[in-house]
Amino acid sequence: MKYFLGVLLVALSWSCKKDEPEEKDKTPTTSTAINVEDVLKNWSSSIIIPGYEKYNADAADLQSAVTAFRQNVTQENLDVLRSKWKAAYLSWQSIGMFEFGPAAEITLRGETNIYPTDVEQLEKLVADGSTNIDGANKLDVKGLPALDYLLYNDSDSAILAQFTNVNSGSNRLNFLIEVTSQIAENAAMVNTRWSANGGNYGNQFNSAVGTDVGGSLGLVINTLNQHLERHLRDGKLGIPNGNRNFSGNALPGHVEATHKGDISIELAEKNLHAVESFYLGKSVDGEDRLGLDDYLESIGAKYNDGSLNDAIKSQFAACKEKLATIPKPLKENLVSNKSKIDDAVKELQKLIVLTKTDIPSATGILITYQDNDGD
Amino acid sequence: MLNFNTLKKNLITKEVDIAPLVIFRILFSVLMLGSLLRFWLNGWIYDFYIMPKMHFKYFGFEWVEPLRVSGMYILFGVAIAATIFMMVGLFYRIASVVFFLSFTYIELIDKTTYLNHYYFISLMALLMIFLPAHRFFSFDAKRNSNIQSRKIQAWSINVLKLQLGLVYFYAGIAKLNYDWLVNAQPLKMWLPVHAAKPVIGFLFKYTWIAYVFSWFGALYDLLIPFLLLSKKFRPFAYAAVIAFHALTYWLFPIGMFPFIMICSTLIFFSEDFHKKLLFKLEQLFNWNPQILNSNPAIVSQPLLSVLALFFIFQVVFPFRYLAYEGPLFWHEQGYRFGWRVMLMEKAGSAFFYATDKATKQKVEIRNCDYLTAGQEKMMATQPDMIVQFANYIAEDLKTKGWENPEVTSEVYVTLNGSGSRPFIDPTINLAELEDSWQEKTWILPFK
């Protein structure tokens, strides 16, 4: 009798114990099994943190260029400012998809890259001399797209004239400064939170090795899937292509960096490349280290008769190929080369099927915190 | 020759001690209380019943609606209160009816949250209504000496054993399929992920361990009811119960199910075991009433007939899938309510397109505009939910001025690591269909 009660109690208390503390055991238990923790460590140290550092540095450069431009509104300074803006926009493409942890806390993507910019609202704020761009309804008058508008909405001479206008020039400059400062502040904040001598979120990220919803692997995969679906496939191609509006008409004003006009494909390519590198665990210097590819191989993930990793790698290649065939600039080819955009969207969709269906299935990560008995 | 009357007497009318039933009442109530509190504290009342814009209704229960915000919390509060009343045996009949109705109502709101063990709880709760579990060691018995009893008829305990045995046995039958036995799927996929776990984790990378688990799991489910019934094998069987359920808890996100089974199966233990346990509780709570009456709750013929129907239904219902063509795990027609637990690894991606028939305008639907992440995930692999969602999209577009929206889909599903493949006929207008028990011919064959 007592014996049985004892067994019951021991069993219950043992089962109740969470398994996180034990998983801190860092010695690899097998030679071939890849520890999730090692993949996470590589992601944070070779890709995410260096990515944020780069973006943060570029955002700081951008801010300096704005300061110089304010002091001297010249064509020369405008050119420098524009090149810094483009550099920051490109490095943004390497980290914008990591909308979890510190970035999610301050909704970095919403603060930095909502497009198209609401030009009317922006001009009204400038006319009113306001620099208040806080709050959810101001997300489309700020960030890198707002700079796209401010720096490229007209000819060079006209832009310079806007900033030197006797009535509104200083308002416009102040607005430019506020937008840029916020970009730089947000970049710095997220960068600090990840770094070891700042908030050290990297450490927290590396140690959340479970496959549950709180685990980093699940967090990363779910976030990347959302990114691929809504921000890469839809945001960069599908929406300008008219896939999401009832009329089905192309929307050239909805391409990324529409006022600059000729870098939309470049930005998309940079982003796709970044997602692929992340999948492969490729460091910012191009060295192939531990990534999801290695992990999928180590758990023997299959796709039909081949390996899932091979299927995903060749799908990345297909996406890159189709993206490269779209003639630049995107906004001028939306109608004339619609079929090429459709093709790229289709290939991205196939990639999404693999990352959204096959990867979670193979890795056992959970999409939501919910009991599941397997059906 | 088997004497029917003796059998009937032994299984149904024989007078036995009430202790096992009282212990069961207490354990069941405590576990239900714990489950409901856990659900509440996890924020799931909001996540599953308040946040979603639409709910996936069960066929025949379309009328079950979530209550308004505070209503949902009140409903859970009512169910929680009922478990406490059941536990202490105060107004037991009313409490057990209230618990059954409130719990079942909650579960019927949305099939996204369907779990076999919720179904099990509803069945158990329904049985509990008719059992004389409050005739001893309860406030009801204290207040009302007429119902007091130390003895009950054996049927009251045997129905619980039968219900539990049926769950296990059917779970075992469900495992007797090619993928489970010959391919060791889905365990071959599920176990390697845990290779970094401590102590025995290193085993999980080996394929043979998936076979061991698959075969042991199937044998366990098929045999455990019989082993638990046998006095000789019971200690071994119960150790297996604990090991099996603890292991599944450790590896899989199956919530309260392991604890419910570990506690429920105590009902198979001897009368003496429960008497001693109950005696401890009596001492602990200074329970020592004079038992004046012995009212063992004699089973009525109508009740016996109802119970028989209850079990016949459960024996037959899981086999309804035989009426449909093709692999059950793929089309899932007749999958639920069949004790198919942790049987397959299935995931999908579903894309929906709406076309206005009049203007030929075509637009892609953003699933997240309508569904929570959990709903989207469950919907993407289950055809009945896919139709329901498409119907919902069509209705929503009508309110936005579309006259006759056509909804098509592109769905890819992977089953037991097959690799994702087309699931639904992409040309079929799902908006015209309605979820029913009719054969879903627009599910593409699994190949």
Tab-separated table of C-alpha atoms in Angstrom, chain B:
chain	number	residue	atom	x	y	z
B	1	MET	CA	-20.618	-23.443	-18.909
B	2	LEU	CA	-20.703	-19.766	-18.282
B	3	ASN	CA	-23.621	-18.910	-16.142
B	4	PHE	CA	-25.146	-15.665	-17.305
B	5	ASN	CA	-26.798	-14.964	-13.993
B	6	THR	CA	-23.593	-15.451	-12.060
B	7	LEU	CA	-21.740	-13.243	-14.479
B	8	LYS	CA	-24.403	-10.603	-14.246
B	9	LYS	CA	-24.311	-10.792	-10.487
B	10	ASN	CA	-20.541	-10.530	-10.308
B	11	LEU	CA	-20.234	-7.651	-12.712
B	12	ILE	CA	-23.365	-5.697	-11.930
B	13	THR	CA	-25.326	-6.394	-8.809
B	14	LYS	CA	-22.758	-7.819	-6.421
B	15	GLU	CA	-22.295	-5.582	-3.402
B	16	VAL	CA	-18.794	-4.224	-3.033
B	17	ASP	CA	-17.117	-1.605	-0.895
B	18	ILE	CA	-17.573	2.002	-1.979
B	19	ALA	CA	-13.952	2.989	-1.315
B	20	PRO	CA	-12.643	2.721	-4.930
B	21	LEU	CA	-15.454	4.917	-6.186
B	22	VAL	CA	-14.939	7.524	-3.477
B	23	ILE	CA	-11.223	7.676	-4.177
B	24	PHE	CA	-11.958	7.980	-7.869
B	25	ARG	CA	-14.430	10.799	-7.258
B	26	ILE	CA	-11.826	12.728	-5.316
B	27	LEU	CA	-8.941	12.124	-7.726
B	28	PHE	CA	-11.032	12.903	-10.784
B	29	SER	CA	-12.352	16.127	-9.262
B	30	VAL	CA	-8.899	17.256	-8.158
B	31	LEU	CA	-7.449	16.578	-11.609
B	32	MET	CA	-10.287	18.410	-13.314
B	33	LEU	CA	-9.843	21.320	-10.964
B	34	GLY	CA	-6.137	21.352	-11.777
B	35	SER	CA	-6.773	21.095	-15.516
B	36	LEU	CA	-9.215	23.970	-15.534
B	37	LEU	CA	-7.004	26.191	-13.403
B	38	ARG	CA	-4.038	25.420	-15.624
B	39	PHE	CA	-6.107	26.295	-18.671
B	40	TRP	CA	-7.132	29.583	-17.100
B	41	LEU	CA	-3.640	30.493	-15.853
B	42	ASN	CA	-2.117	29.759	-19.249
B	43	GLY	CA	-4.376	32.444	-20.652
B	44	TRP	CA	-6.059	29.943	-22.901
B	45	ILE	CA	-9.598	31.112	-22.186
B	46	TYR	CA	-8.670	34.300	-23.990
B	47	ASP	CA	-6.454	32.682	-26.620
B	48	PHE	CA	-8.896	29.971	-27.659
B	49	TYR	CA	-12.361	31.313	-26.944
B	50	ILE	CA	-12.206	35.100	-26.931
B	51	MET	CA	-9.463	36.185	-29.314
B	52	PRO	CA	-10.463	34.129	-32.403
B	53	LYS	CA	-12.866	35.814	-34.793
B	54	MET	CA	-14.318	32.557	-36.009
B	55	HIS	CA	-14.697	29.133	-34.464
B	56	PHE	CA	-14.609	25.750	-36.130
B	57	LYS	CA	-17.877	24.167	-35.084
B	58	TYR	CA	-18.567	20.473	-34.755
B	59	PHE	CA	-21.029	18.931	-37.155
B	60	GLY	CA	-24.429	19.035	-35.475
B	61	PHE	CA	-23.261	21.464	-32.811
B	62	GLU	CA	-23.130	24.621	-34.907
B	63	TRP	CA	-25.361	26.260	-32.324
B	64	VAL	CA	-22.660	26.160	-29.671
B	65	GLU	CA	-21.294	29.691	-29.451
B	66	PRO	CA	-18.592	31.133	-27.235
B	67	LEU	CA	-20.028	33.351	-24.545
B	68	ARG	CA	-19.083	36.988	-24.419
B	69	VAL	CA	-15.801	37.820	-22.704
B	70	SER	CA	-16.919	37.733	-19.092
B	71	GLY	CA	-19.305	34.905	-19.919
B	72	MET	CA	-16.427	32.613	-20.865
B	73	TYR	CA	-14.717	33.281	-17.568
B	74	ILE	CA	-17.967	32.720	-15.709
B	75	LEU	CA	-18.459	29.433	-17.559
B	76	PHE	CA	-14.998	28.285	-16.522
B	77	GLY	CA	-15.699	29.505	-13.007
B	78	VAL	CA	-18.871	27.414	-12.930
B	79	ALA	CA	-16.990	24.327	-14.106
B	80	ILE	CA	-14.283	24.934	-11.516
B	81	ALA	CA	-16.850	25.325	-8.753
B	82	ALA	CA	-18.507	22.109	-9.881
B	83	THR	CA	-15.258	20.177	-9.502
B	84	ILE	CA	-14.909	21.430	-5.944
B	85	PHE	CA	-18.470	20.423	-5.092
B	86	MET	CA	-17.858	17.003	-6.648
B	87	MET	CA	-14.643	16.606	-4.736
B	88	VAL	CA	-16.229	17.208	-1.329
B	89	GLY	CA	-19.447	15.524	-2.357
B	90	LEU	CA	-21.776	18.423	-1.760
B	91	PHE	CA	-24.849	18.545	-3.997
B	92	TYR	CA	-23.007	15.883	-5.938
B	93	ARG	CA	-25.665	15.107	-8.537
B	94	ILE	CA	-26.178	18.715	-9.459
B	95	ALA	CA	-22.441	19.368	-9.424
B	96	SER	CA	-21.698	16.430	-11.697
B	97	VAL	CA	-24.404	17.477	-14.149
B	98	VAL	CA	-23.105	21.048	-14.120
B	99	PHE	CA	-19.544	19.877	-14.643
B	100	PHE	CA	-20.467	17.616	-17.529
B	101	LEU	CA	-22.514	20.296	-19.252
B	102	SER	CA	-20.105	23.182	-18.749
B	103	PHE	CA	-16.999	21.213	-19.695
B	104	THR	CA	-18.619	19.675	-22.748
B	105	TYR	CA	-20.037	23.002	-23.853
B	106	ILE	CA	-16.563	24.552	-23.693
B	107	GLU	CA	-15.088	21.725	-25.724
B	108	LEU	CA	-17.805	21.961	-28.356
B	109	ILE	CA	-17.072	25.608	-29.121
B	110	ASP	CA	-14.081	24.976	-31.366
B	111	LYS	CA	-12.656	21.775	-32.776
B	112	THR	CA	-9.257	23.462	-33.033
B	113	THR	CA	-8.718	22.458	-29.427
B	114	TYR	CA	-9.998	18.904	-29.854
B	115	LEU	CA	-8.061	16.420	-27.783
B	116	ASN	CA	-8.915	12.787	-27.215
B	117	HIS	CA	-8.586	13.290	-23.517
B	118	TYR	CA	-11.134	16.089	-23.488
B	119	TYR	CA	-13.532	13.657	-25.117
B	120	PHE	CA	-12.539	11.115	-22.471
B	121	ILE	CA	-13.249	13.620	-19.724
B	122	SER	CA	-16.675	14.385	-21.143
B	123	LEU	CA	-17.509	10.669	-21.245
B	124	MET	CA	-16.229	10.136	-17.723
B	125	ALA	CA	-18.127	13.164	-16.482
B	126	LEU	CA	-21.284	11.813	-18.071
B	127	LEU	CA	-20.815	8.480	-16.294
B	128	MET	CA	-20.090	10.194	-12.990
B	129	ILE	CA	-23.551	11.735	-13.012
B	130	PHE	CA	-25.085	8.288	-12.572
B	131	LEU	CA	-22.617	6.850	-10.079
B	132	PRO	CA	-23.314	6.832	-6.316
B	133	ALA	CA	-19.909	8.328	-5.621
B	134	HIS	CA	-21.207	10.649	-2.918
B	135	ARG	CA	-22.673	8.053	-0.564
B	136	PHE	CA	-19.665	7.994	1.673
B	137	PHE	CA	-17.027	10.460	2.808
B	138	SER	CA	-19.033	13.404	1.486
B	139	PHE	CA	-21.082	16.297	2.762
B	140	ASP	CA	-24.138	14.832	1.087
B	141	ALA	CA	-23.782	11.643	3.122
B	142	LYS	CA	-23.218	13.660	6.256
B	143	ARG	CA	-26.348	15.740	5.751
B	144	ASN	CA	-28.569	13.005	4.512
B	145	SER	CA	-28.323	9.674	6.245
B	146	ASN	CA	-30.759	8.153	3.739
B	147	ILE	CA	-28.153	8.008	1.036
B	148	GLN	CA	-25.293	6.888	3.227
B	149	SER	CA	-23.759	3.648	2.250
B	150	ARG	CA	-20.578	1.735	2.698
B	151	LYS	CA	-21.599	-0.685	-0.031
B	152	ILE	CA	-22.412	-0.152	-3.653
B	153	GLN	CA	-23.207	-2.414	-6.550
B	154	ALA	CA	-20.263	-3.564	-8.630
B	155	TRP	CA	-21.532	-1.913	-11.845
B	156	SER	CA	-20.617	1.510	-10.460
B	157	ILE	CA	-16.956	0.602	-10.498
B	158	ASN	CA	-17.004	-1.689	-13.501
B	159	VAL	CA	-18.323	0.977	-15.856
B	160	LEU	CA	-15.256	3.067	-15.058
B	161	LYS	CA	-12.945	0.124	-15.681
B	162	LEU	CA	-14.760	-0.610	-18.908
B	163	GLN	CA	-14.473	2.993	-20.055
B	164	LEU	CA	-10.763	3.110	-19.300
B	165	GLY	CA	-10.113	-0.279	-20.823
B	166	LEU	CA	-11.958	0.738	-23.939
B	167	VAL	CA	-9.855	3.864	-24.342
B	168	TYR	CA	-6.622	1.926	-24.051
B	169	PHE	CA	-7.709	-0.955	-26.217
B	170	TYR	CA	-8.928	1.291	-29.011
B	171	ALA	CA	-5.767	3.371	-28.801
B	172	GLY	CA	-3.947	0.078	-29.291
B	173	ILE	CA	-6.061	-0.953	-32.264
B	174	ALA	CA	-5.419	2.442	-33.828
B	175	LYS	CA	-1.693	1.734	-33.620
B	176	LEU	CA	-2.034	-1.452	-35.636
B	177	ASN	CA	-1.280	0.232	-38.924
B	178	TYR	CA	1.488	-0.068	-41.433
B	179	ASP	CA	3.217	3.229	-40.739
B	180	TRP	CA	3.288	2.667	-36.998
B	181	LEU	CA	4.443	-0.943	-36.978
B	182	VAL	CA	6.567	-1.282	-40.091
B	183	ASN	CA	7.971	2.226	-40.497
B	184	ALA	CA	7.951	3.198	-36.804
B	185	GLN	CA	6.374	6.466	-37.870
B	186	PRO	CA	5.827	9.078	-36.551
B	187	LEU	CA	8.137	8.160	-33.657
B	188	LYS	CA	11.043	7.883	-36.079
B	189	MET	CA	10.571	11.610	-36.656
B	190	TRP	CA	9.633	12.641	-33.161
B	191	LEU	CA	12.365	10.936	-31.180
B	192	PRO	CA	15.598	12.160	-32.851
B	193	VAL	CA	14.601	15.737	-32.019
B	194	HIS	CA	15.071	14.792	-28.366
B	195	ALA	CA	18.543	13.358	-28.866
B	196	ALA	CA	20.060	16.137	-26.780
B	197	LYS	CA	17.884	15.283	-23.765
B	198	PRO	CA	19.657	14.029	-20.652
B	199	VAL	CA	20.223	10.436	-19.538
B	200	ILE	CA	18.510	8.390	-22.247
B	201	GLY	CA	18.430	11.135	-24.883
B	202	PHE	CA	21.332	9.648	-26.804
B	203	LEU	CA	19.177	6.613	-27.597
B	204	PHE	CA	16.710	8.665	-29.581
B	205	LYS	CA	18.954	9.060	-32.575
B	206	TYR	CA	18.837	5.318	-33.199
B	207	THR	CA	16.153	4.006	-35.486
B	208	TRP	CA	15.642	0.846	-33.503
B	209	ILE	CA	14.505	2.807	-30.467
B	210	ALA	CA	11.598	4.172	-32.538
B	211	TYR	CA	10.626	0.573	-33.293
B	212	VAL	CA	10.902	-0.399	-29.644
B	213	PHE	CA	8.711	2.514	-28.639
B	214	SER	CA	6.184	1.845	-31.409
B	215	TRP	CA	5.788	-1.834	-30.642
B	216	PHE	CA	5.883	-1.389	-26.908
B	217	GLY	CA	3.313	1.392	-27.212
B	218	ALA	CA	0.945	-0.754	-29.244
B	219	LEU	CA	1.306	-3.774	-26.977
B	220	TYR	CA	0.934	-1.587	-23.925
B	221	ASP	CA	-2.333	-0.098	-25.109
B	222	LEU	CA	-3.785	-3.440	-26.185
B	223	LEU	CA	-2.803	-5.382	-23.081
B	224	ILE	CA	-2.861	-2.921	-20.226
B	225	PRO	CA	-6.596	-3.197	-19.472
B	226	PHE	CA	-6.298	-6.958	-19.089
B	227	LEU	CA	-3.073	-6.811	-17.101
B	228	LEU	CA	-4.615	-4.279	-14.756
B	229	LEU	CA	-7.582	-6.574	-14.227
B	230	SER	CA	-5.340	-9.451	-13.251
B	231	LYS	CA	-4.292	-9.465	-9.650
B	232	LYS	CA	-1.031	-11.158	-10.457
B	233	PHE	CA	0.152	-8.733	-13.107
B	234	ARG	CA	-1.308	-5.574	-11.612
B	235	PRO	CA	1.835	-4.262	-9.859
B	236	PHE	CA	3.834	-4.737	-13.026
B	237	ALA	CA	1.064	-3.229	-15.121
B	238	TYR	CA	0.780	-0.157	-12.942
B	239	ALA	CA	4.526	0.398	-13.041
B	240	ALA	CA	4.187	0.272	-16.825
B	241	VAL	CA	1.334	2.784	-16.661
B	242	ILE	CA	3.529	5.207	-14.760
B	243	ALA	CA	6.579	4.673	-16.939
B	244	PHE	CA	4.612	4.960	-20.171
B	245	HIS	CA	2.746	8.120	-19.258
B	246	ALA	CA	5.723	9.785	-17.613
B	247	LEU	CA	7.737	9.175	-20.747
B	248	THR	CA	5.073	10.637	-23.013
B	249	TYR	CA	4.786	13.648	-20.722
B	250	TRP	CA	8.522	14.140	-20.895
B	251	LEU	CA	8.615	13.971	-24.690
B	252	PHE	CA	5.367	15.407	-25.967
B	253	PRO	CA	3.144	18.415	-25.268
B	254	ILE	CA	0.126	16.364	-24.244
B	255	GLY	CA	-0.873	18.402	-21.223
B	256	MET	CA	-2.752	16.746	-18.385
B	257	PHE	CA	-3.452	13.461	-20.121
B	258	PRO	CA	-0.645	11.428	-18.471
B	259	PHE	CA	-1.741	12.436	-14.979
B	260	ILE	CA	-5.357	11.714	-15.711
B	261	MET	CA	-4.498	8.202	-16.841
B	262	ILE	CA	-2.029	7.533	-14.031
B	263	CYS	CA	-4.662	8.486	-11.457
B	264	SER	CA	-7.696	6.978	-13.186
B	265	THR	CA	-6.158	3.539	-13.559
B	266	LEU	CA	-5.976	3.257	-9.769
B	267	ILE	CA	-9.618	2.195	-10.059
B	268	PHE	CA	-8.300	-1.234	-11.096
B	269	PHE	CA	-6.674	-1.705	-7.704
B	270	SER	CA	-8.185	-3.944	-5.065
B	271	GLU	CA	-10.885	-3.012	-2.653
B	272	ASP	CA	-8.404	-3.349	0.204
B	273	PHE	CA	-6.018	-0.918	-1.382
B	274	HIS	CA	-8.728	1.704	-1.639
B	275	LYS	CA	-10.124	0.967	1.782
B	276	LYS	CA	-6.754	1.622	3.356
B	277	LEU	CA	-6.288	4.765	1.336
B	278	LEU	CA	-9.741	5.976	2.249
B	279	PHE	CA	-9.132	5.163	5.898
B	280	LYS	CA	-6.100	7.442	5.845
B	281	LEU	CA	-8.243	10.204	4.393
B	282	GLU	CA	-10.946	9.571	6.973
B	283	GLN	CA	-8.410	9.967	9.738
B	284	LEU	CA	-6.925	13.030	8.127
B	285	PHE	CA	-10.287	14.765	7.995
B	286	ASN	CA	-11.689	13.295	11.211
B	287	TRP	CA	-14.429	11.622	9.296
B	288	ASN	CA	-16.205	9.134	11.446
B	289	PRO	CA	-19.935	9.213	10.999
B	290	GLN	CA	-22.235	6.533	12.214
B	291	ILE	CA	-23.320	4.665	9.167
B	292	LEU	CA	-26.959	4.137	9.819
B	293	ASN	CA	-28.079	2.973	6.448
B	294	SER	CA	-26.788	0.865	3.704
B	295	ASN	CA	-28.206	2.056	0.456
B	296	PRO	CA	-26.116	0.573	-2.332
B	297	ALA	CA	-27.833	2.359	-5.236
B	298	ILE	CA	-29.496	-0.498	-7.021
B	299	VAL	CA	-29.163	-0.176	-10.735
B	300	SER	CA	-32.408	0.187	-12.657
B	301	GLN	CA	-33.158	-1.605	-15.873
B	302	PRO	CA	-33.463	1.626	-17.888
B	303	LEU	CA	-30.109	2.808	-16.595
B	304	LEU	CA	-28.523	-0.495	-17.552
B	305	SER	CA	-29.925	-0.154	-21.032
B	306	VAL	CA	-28.684	3.390	-21.367
B	307	LEU	CA	-25.237	2.332	-20.214
B	308	ALA	CA	-25.239	-0.499	-22.720
B	309	LEU	CA	-26.093	1.922	-25.520
B	310	PHE	CA	-23.406	4.305	-24.276
B	311	PHE	CA	-20.755	1.644	-24.641
B	312	ILE	CA	-22.086	0.164	-27.878
B	313	PHE	CA	-21.858	3.646	-29.373
B	314	GLN	CA	-18.239	3.888	-28.345
B	315	VAL	CA	-17.429	0.480	-29.722
B	316	VAL	CA	-18.944	1.259	-33.109
B	317	PHE	CA	-18.330	4.983	-33.638
B	318	PRO	CA	-14.519	4.845	-34.117
B	319	PHE	CA	-15.000	2.511	-37.074
B	320	ARG	CA	-17.098	4.949	-39.107
B	321	TYR	CA	-13.938	5.777	-41.064
B	322	LEU	CA	-14.419	2.470	-42.917
B	323	ALA	CA	-17.193	4.165	-44.847
B	324	TYR	CA	-14.641	6.417	-46.537
B	325	GLU	CA	-12.126	5.590	-49.211
B	326	GLY	CA	-8.410	6.165	-48.972
B	327	PRO	CA	-6.004	6.397	-46.055
B	328	LEU	CA	-7.690	7.683	-42.904
B	329	PHE	CA	-4.689	9.666	-41.698
B	330	TRP	CA	-4.624	11.579	-44.956
B	331	HIS	CA	-8.314	12.447	-45.353
B	332	GLU	CA	-9.226	12.311	-41.636
B	333	GLN	CA	-12.875	11.515	-42.340
B	334	GLY	CA	-13.961	9.746	-39.178
B	335	TYR	CA	-10.685	10.422	-37.390
B	336	ARG	CA	-11.848	12.174	-34.251
B	337	PHE	CA	-13.501	10.428	-31.289
B	338	GLY	CA	-11.617	7.225	-32.040
B	339	TRP	CA	-8.801	7.289	-29.473
B	340	ARG	CA	-6.206	8.033	-32.113
B	341	VAL	CA	-3.603	9.552	-29.874
B	342	MET	CA	-0.121	10.652	-30.996
B	343	LEU	CA	-0.497	8.580	-34.125
B	344	MET	CA	0.750	10.803	-36.876
B	345	GLU	CA	2.902	13.789	-37.648
B	346	LYS	CA	0.974	16.012	-39.966
B	347	ALA	CA	1.594	19.598	-40.974
B	348	GLY	CA	0.351	21.788	-43.757
B	349	SER	CA	0.290	25.159	-45.450
B	350	ALA	CA	-2.944	26.450	-46.878
B	351	PHE	CA	-3.330	29.364	-49.267
B	352	PHE	CA	-6.783	30.633	-50.174
B	353	TYR	CA	-7.895	32.643	-53.176
B	354	ALA	CA	-11.187	34.406	-53.651
B	355	THR	CA	-12.621	35.232	-57.049
B	356	ASP	CA	-15.635	37.443	-57.621
B	357	LYS	CA	-17.640	35.490	-60.174
B	358	ALA	CA	-19.166	38.617	-61.654
B	359	THR	CA	-16.042	40.744	-62.056
B	360	LYS	CA	-13.476	37.926	-62.199
B	361	GLN	CA	-11.404	39.814	-59.657
B	362	LYS	CA	-9.096	37.475	-57.816
B	363	VAL	CA	-7.428	38.126	-54.515
B	364	GLU	CA	-5.260	36.150	-52.130
B	365	ILE	CA	-6.581	35.774	-48.620
B	366	ARG	CA	-4.397	36.481	-45.632
B	367	ASN	CA	-5.266	33.657	-43.256
B	368	CYS	CA	-4.001	35.672	-40.321
B	369	ASP	CA	-6.715	38.262	-40.944
B	370	TYR	CA	-9.220	35.642	-39.805
B	371	LEU	CA	-7.450	32.948	-37.811
B	372	THR	CA	-5.107	32.625	-34.887
B	373	ALA	CA	-1.804	30.857	-35.530
B	374	GLY	CA	-3.110	27.769	-33.759
B	375	GLN	CA	-6.310	27.684	-35.783
B	376	GLU	CA	-4.411	28.159	-39.029
B	377	LYS	CA	-2.122	25.282	-38.173
B	378	MET	CA	-4.955	22.878	-37.318
B	379	MET	CA	-7.073	23.962	-40.267
B	380	ALA	CA	-4.297	23.409	-42.823
B	381	THR	CA	-4.340	19.623	-42.391
B	382	GLN	CA	-8.034	18.930	-41.761
B	383	PRO	CA	-10.413	19.016	-44.732
B	384	ASP	CA	-13.556	19.705	-42.717
B	385	MET	CA	-11.912	22.781	-41.234
B	386	ILE	CA	-10.681	23.893	-44.651
B	387	VAL	CA	-14.267	23.925	-45.932
B	388	GLN	CA	-15.486	25.754	-42.854
B	389	PHE	CA	-12.821	28.388	-43.257
B	390	ALA	CA	-13.590	28.827	-46.961
B	391	ASN	CA	-17.275	29.265	-46.106
B	392	TYR	CA	-16.326	31.870	-43.562
B	393	ILE	CA	-14.182	33.775	-46.072
B	394	ALA	CA	-17.050	33.766	-48.572
B	395	GLU	CA	-19.496	35.069	-45.984
B	396	ASP	CA	-17.053	37.783	-44.962
B	397	LEU	CA	-16.503	38.888	-48.563
B	398	LYS	CA	-20.255	39.039	-49.099
B	399	THR	CA	-20.497	41.524	-46.257
B	400	LYS	CA	-17.816	43.511	-48.091
B	401	GLY	CA	-19.930	43.736	-51.207
B	402	TRP	CA	-18.837	40.711	-53.217
B	403	GLU	CA	-21.842	39.127	-54.820
B	404	ASN	CA	-20.854	35.564	-55.342
B	405	PRO	CA	-17.323	34.875	-54.187
B	406	GLU	CA	-15.640	31.688	-55.279
B	407	VAL	CA	-13.022	30.382	-52.852
B	408	THR	CA	-10.297	28.061	-54.028
B	409	SER	CA	-7.289	26.805	-52.171
B	410	GLU	CA	-3.795	25.560	-52.594
B	411	VAL	CA	-2.987	23.259	-49.695
B	412	TYR	CA	0.131	21.204	-49.099
B	413	VAL	CA	0.394	18.617	-46.382
B	414	THR	CA	3.144	16.362	-45.136
B	415	LEU	CA	2.166	13.171	-43.354
B	416	ASN	CA	4.665	11.215	-41.268
B	417	GLY	CA	7.583	12.835	-43.038
B	418	SER	CA	6.280	12.097	-46.523
B	419	GLY	CA	7.259	15.552	-47.691
B	420	SER	CA	4.635	18.182	-48.437
B	421	ARG	CA	2.324	17.398	-51.328
B	422	PRO	CA	-0.949	18.753	-52.749
B	423	PHE	CA	-3.879	18.008	-50.461
B	424	ILE	CA	-6.974	19.671	-51.877
B	425	ASP	CA	-8.197	19.938	-55.460
B	426	PRO	CA	-7.126	23.503	-56.323
B	427	THR	CA	-9.980	23.921	-58.811
B	428	ILE	CA	-12.803	23.144	-56.413
B	429	ASN	CA	-14.938	26.045	-55.240
B	430	LEU	CA	-14.951	25.428	-51.507
B	431	ALA	CA	-17.463	28.197	-50.913
B	432	GLU	CA	-20.142	26.070	-52.549
B	433	LEU	CA	-19.488	23.107	-50.301
B	434	GLU	CA	-20.674	22.514	-46.805
B	435	ASP	CA	-19.024	20.397	-44.175
B	436	SER	CA	-20.878	17.122	-43.795
B	437	TRP	CA	-20.310	13.397	-43.380
B	438	GLN	CA	-20.468	12.937	-47.109
B	439	GLU	CA	-17.363	11.627	-48.813
B	440	LYS	CA	-15.033	14.525	-49.535
B	441	THR	CA	-14.111	13.669	-53.100
B	442	TRP	CA	-12.102	16.859	-53.540
B	443	ILE	CA	-9.360	15.646	-51.225
B	444	LEU	CA	-6.537	14.629	-53.545
B	445	PRO	CA	-5.313	11.047	-53.196
B	446	PHE	CA	-2.222	10.485	-51.068
B	447	LYS	CA	0.621	9.565	-53.359
